[in-house]
Coordinates of C-alpha atoms and ligand atoms in Angstrom, one line a residue:
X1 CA 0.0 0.0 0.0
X2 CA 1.2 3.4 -0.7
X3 CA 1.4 6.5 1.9
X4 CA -1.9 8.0 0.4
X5 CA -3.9 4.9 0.7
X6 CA -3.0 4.6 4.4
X7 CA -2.7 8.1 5.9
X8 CA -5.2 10.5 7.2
X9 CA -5.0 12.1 3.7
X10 CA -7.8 9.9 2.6
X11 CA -10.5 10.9 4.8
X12 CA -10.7 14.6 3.7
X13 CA -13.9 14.3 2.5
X14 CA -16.1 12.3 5.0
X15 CA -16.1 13.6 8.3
X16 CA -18.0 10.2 10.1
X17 CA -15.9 8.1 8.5
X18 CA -13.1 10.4 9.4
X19 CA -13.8 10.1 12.8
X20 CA -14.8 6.4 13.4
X21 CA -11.8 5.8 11.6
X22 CA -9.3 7.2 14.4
X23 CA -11.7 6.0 17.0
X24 CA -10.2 2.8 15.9
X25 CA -6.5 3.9 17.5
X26 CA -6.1 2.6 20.8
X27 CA -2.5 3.7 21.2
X28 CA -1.3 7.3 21.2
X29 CA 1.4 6.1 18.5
X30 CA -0.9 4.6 16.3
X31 CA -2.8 7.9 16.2
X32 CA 0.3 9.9 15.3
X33 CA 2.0 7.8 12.5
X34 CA -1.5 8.1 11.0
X35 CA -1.6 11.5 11.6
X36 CA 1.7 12.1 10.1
X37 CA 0.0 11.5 6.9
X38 CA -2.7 14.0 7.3
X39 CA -3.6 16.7 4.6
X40 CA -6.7 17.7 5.8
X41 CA -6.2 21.6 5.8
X42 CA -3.7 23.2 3.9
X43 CA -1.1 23.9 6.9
X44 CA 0.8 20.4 6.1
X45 CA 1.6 22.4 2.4
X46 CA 3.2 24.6 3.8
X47 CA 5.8 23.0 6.7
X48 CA 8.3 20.4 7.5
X49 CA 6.1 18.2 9.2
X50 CA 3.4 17.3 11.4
X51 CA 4.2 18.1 15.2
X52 CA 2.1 15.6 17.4
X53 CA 3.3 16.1 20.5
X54 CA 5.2 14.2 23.2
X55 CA 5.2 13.0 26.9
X56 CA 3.9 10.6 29.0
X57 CA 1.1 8.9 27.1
X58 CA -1.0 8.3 29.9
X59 CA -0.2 11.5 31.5
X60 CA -2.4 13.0 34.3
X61 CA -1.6 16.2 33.1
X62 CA -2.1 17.3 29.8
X63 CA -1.3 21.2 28.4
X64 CA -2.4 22.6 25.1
X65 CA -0.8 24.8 23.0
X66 CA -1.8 27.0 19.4
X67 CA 0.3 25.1 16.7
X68 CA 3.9 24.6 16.1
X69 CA 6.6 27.8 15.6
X70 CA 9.3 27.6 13.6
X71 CA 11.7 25.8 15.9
X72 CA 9.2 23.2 16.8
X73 CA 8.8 22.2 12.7
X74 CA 12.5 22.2 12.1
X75 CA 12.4 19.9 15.4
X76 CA 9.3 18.0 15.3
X77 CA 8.8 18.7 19.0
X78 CA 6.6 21.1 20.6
X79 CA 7.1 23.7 22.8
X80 CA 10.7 24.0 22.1
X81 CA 11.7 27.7 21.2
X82 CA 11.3 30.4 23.6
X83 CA 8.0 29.7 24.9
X84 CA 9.0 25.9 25.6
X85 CA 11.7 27.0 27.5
X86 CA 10.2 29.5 29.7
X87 CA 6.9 26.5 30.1
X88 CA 9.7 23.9 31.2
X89 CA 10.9 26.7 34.2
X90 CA 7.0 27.3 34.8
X91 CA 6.1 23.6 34.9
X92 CA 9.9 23.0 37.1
X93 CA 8.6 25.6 39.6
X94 CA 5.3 23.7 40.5
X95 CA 7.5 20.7 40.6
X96 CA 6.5 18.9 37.0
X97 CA 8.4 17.6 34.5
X98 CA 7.9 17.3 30.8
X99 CA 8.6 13.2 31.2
X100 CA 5.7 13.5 33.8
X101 CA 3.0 15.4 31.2
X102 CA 1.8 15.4 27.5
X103 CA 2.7 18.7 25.6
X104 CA 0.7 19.3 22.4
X105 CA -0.9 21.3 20.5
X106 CA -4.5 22.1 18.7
X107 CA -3.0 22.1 15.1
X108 CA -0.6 19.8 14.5
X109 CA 1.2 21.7 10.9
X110 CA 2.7 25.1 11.7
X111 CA 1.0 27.9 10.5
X112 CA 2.9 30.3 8.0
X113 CA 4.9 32.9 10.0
X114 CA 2.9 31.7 13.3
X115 CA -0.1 33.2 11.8
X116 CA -3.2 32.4 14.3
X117 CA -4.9 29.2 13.1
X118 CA -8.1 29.8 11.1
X119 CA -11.0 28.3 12.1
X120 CA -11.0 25.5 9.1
X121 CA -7.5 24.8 10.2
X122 CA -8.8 24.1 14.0
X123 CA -12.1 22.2 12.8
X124 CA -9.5 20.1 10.4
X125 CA -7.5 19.1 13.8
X126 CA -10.1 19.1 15.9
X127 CA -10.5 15.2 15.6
X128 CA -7.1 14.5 16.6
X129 CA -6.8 17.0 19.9
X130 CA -10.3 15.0 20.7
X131 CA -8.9 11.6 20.0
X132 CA -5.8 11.9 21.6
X133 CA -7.4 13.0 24.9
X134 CA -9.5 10.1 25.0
X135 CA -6.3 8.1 24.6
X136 CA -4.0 9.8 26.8
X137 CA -7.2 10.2 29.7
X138 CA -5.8 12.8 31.5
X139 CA -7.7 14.6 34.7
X140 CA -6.1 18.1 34.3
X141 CA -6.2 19.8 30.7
X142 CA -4.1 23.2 30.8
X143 CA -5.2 25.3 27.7
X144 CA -2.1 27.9 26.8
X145 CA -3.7 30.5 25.3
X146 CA -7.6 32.0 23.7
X147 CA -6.7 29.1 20.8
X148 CA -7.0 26.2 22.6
X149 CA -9.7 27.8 24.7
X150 CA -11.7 28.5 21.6
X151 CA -11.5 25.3 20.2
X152 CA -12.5 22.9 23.2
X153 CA -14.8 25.3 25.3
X154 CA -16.3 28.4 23.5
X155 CA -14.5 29.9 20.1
X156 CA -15.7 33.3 21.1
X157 CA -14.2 33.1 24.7
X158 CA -12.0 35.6 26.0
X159 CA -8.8 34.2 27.5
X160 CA -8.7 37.7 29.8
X161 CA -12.2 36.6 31.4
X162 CA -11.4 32.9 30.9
X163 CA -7.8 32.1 32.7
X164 CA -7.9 30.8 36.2
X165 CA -11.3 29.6 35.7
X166 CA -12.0 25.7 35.9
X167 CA -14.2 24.1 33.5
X168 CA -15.3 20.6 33.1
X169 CA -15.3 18.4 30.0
X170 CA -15.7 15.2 29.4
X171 CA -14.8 14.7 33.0
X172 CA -11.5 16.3 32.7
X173 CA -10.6 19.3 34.9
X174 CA -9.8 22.1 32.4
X175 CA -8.0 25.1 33.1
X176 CA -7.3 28.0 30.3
X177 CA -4.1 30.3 31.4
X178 CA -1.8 32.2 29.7
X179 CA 0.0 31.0 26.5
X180 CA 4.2 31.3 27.4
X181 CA 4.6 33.7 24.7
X182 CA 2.3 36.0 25.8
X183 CA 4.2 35.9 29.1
X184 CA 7.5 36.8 27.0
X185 CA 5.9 39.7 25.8
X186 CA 3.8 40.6 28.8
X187 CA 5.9 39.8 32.0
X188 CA 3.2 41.6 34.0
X189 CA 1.6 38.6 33.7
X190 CA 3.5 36.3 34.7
X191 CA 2.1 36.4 38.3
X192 CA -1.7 35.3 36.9
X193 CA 0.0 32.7 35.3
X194 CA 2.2 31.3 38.3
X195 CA -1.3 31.6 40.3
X196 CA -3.1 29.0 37.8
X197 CA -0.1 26.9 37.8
X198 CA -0.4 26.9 41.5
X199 CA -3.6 25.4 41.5
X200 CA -2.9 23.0 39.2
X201 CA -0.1 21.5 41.4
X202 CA -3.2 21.8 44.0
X203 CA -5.8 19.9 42.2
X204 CA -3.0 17.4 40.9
X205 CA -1.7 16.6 44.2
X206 CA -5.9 16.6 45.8
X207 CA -6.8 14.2 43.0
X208 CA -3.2 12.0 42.5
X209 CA -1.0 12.5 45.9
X210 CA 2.2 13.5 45.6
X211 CA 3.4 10.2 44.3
X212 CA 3.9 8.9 41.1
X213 CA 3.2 11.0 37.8
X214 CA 0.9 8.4 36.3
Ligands
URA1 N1 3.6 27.9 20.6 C1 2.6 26.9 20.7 O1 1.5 27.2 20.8 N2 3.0 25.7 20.5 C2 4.3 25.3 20.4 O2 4.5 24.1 20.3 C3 5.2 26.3 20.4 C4 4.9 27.6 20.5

């Protein structure tokens, strides 16, 4: 079988079949080699490749980003510019580790010069961010930003009213915050942001002990 008759490629056009066709993954790896084959929206055109995400696949602790940078498509990894760093000091200073969580994003192709996801591009994706919670099962969801807060709660939230606010989904504790890079650009901020990370250690700890990540 060639690439195009195996990838997510193929399933452009059907949405039901689409989906019934990755709730047939029962492995978070098995989800992203198909993935890796995905031209669903026109973002995969236009990068290196397809940035899944990485962590501990049955993580507790889940965090959502907006889409891959530049340094995340050259490396296939997210979160690893800038932003990553200063979310790996963030996530050392309420005692987590990136072995200990799953780091990902809503789209999965990097956008051209970081451009904001459109709303077909999120819609495209949606089906995998879905899938691969149900796969990884995590309690706590951190959403990094108003993109990830528009695609899993309300698209025309506000991530001023939203952050620090808990929500529930699909029994998952969900908390929107800051995204890192607005805290690069913002450092006044950075104290919200520390606040909601706080309580995330909180609820983390009230739900899992202090033990063991998974
Ligand atoms: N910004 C994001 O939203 N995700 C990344 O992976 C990197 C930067």
């Amino acid at each position: 079988m060639t690439e195009s008759m195996t990838g997510a490629g193929d399933y452009a056009g059907d949405e039901q079949e689409f989906t019934q066709r990755l709730m047939a993954f029962t492995e978070l790896a098995q989800l992203g080699d198909f993935a890796r084959g995905c031209q669903r929206c026109g973002l995969r055109a236009g990068c290196r490749g397809v940035v899944f995400g990485e962590g501990e696949p049955h993580a507790r602790l889940c965090l959502i980003g907006e889409g891959p940078g530049a340094t995340e498509d050259e490396l296939g990894r997210p979160f690893v510019g800038k932003a990553g760093e200063l979310l790996d000091r963030i996530l050392e200073a309420v005692g987590f580790t990136r072995q200990m969580v799953y780091i990902s994003n809503v789209v999965l192709c990097r956008p051209p010069g970081n451009r904001t996801p459109e709303e077909s591009e999120i819609a495209a994706c949606r089906p995998y961010l879905c899938r691969r919670l149900a796969l990884i099962d995590p309690s706590i969801v951190v959403l990094l930003g108003a993109t990830p807060l528009r695609a899993l709660i309300d698209r025309r939230a506000k991530i001023t009213a939203e952050r620090g606010r808990w929500h529930r989904l699909d029994g998952r504790w969900i908390l929107p915050t800051y995204h890192p890079a607005y805290l690069l650009r913002s450092p006044s901020a950075k104290k919200d942001a520390w606040e909601d990370f706080r309580m995330v250690r909180e609820l983390y700890h009230r739900l899992h002990g202090t033990g063991a990540a998974v």
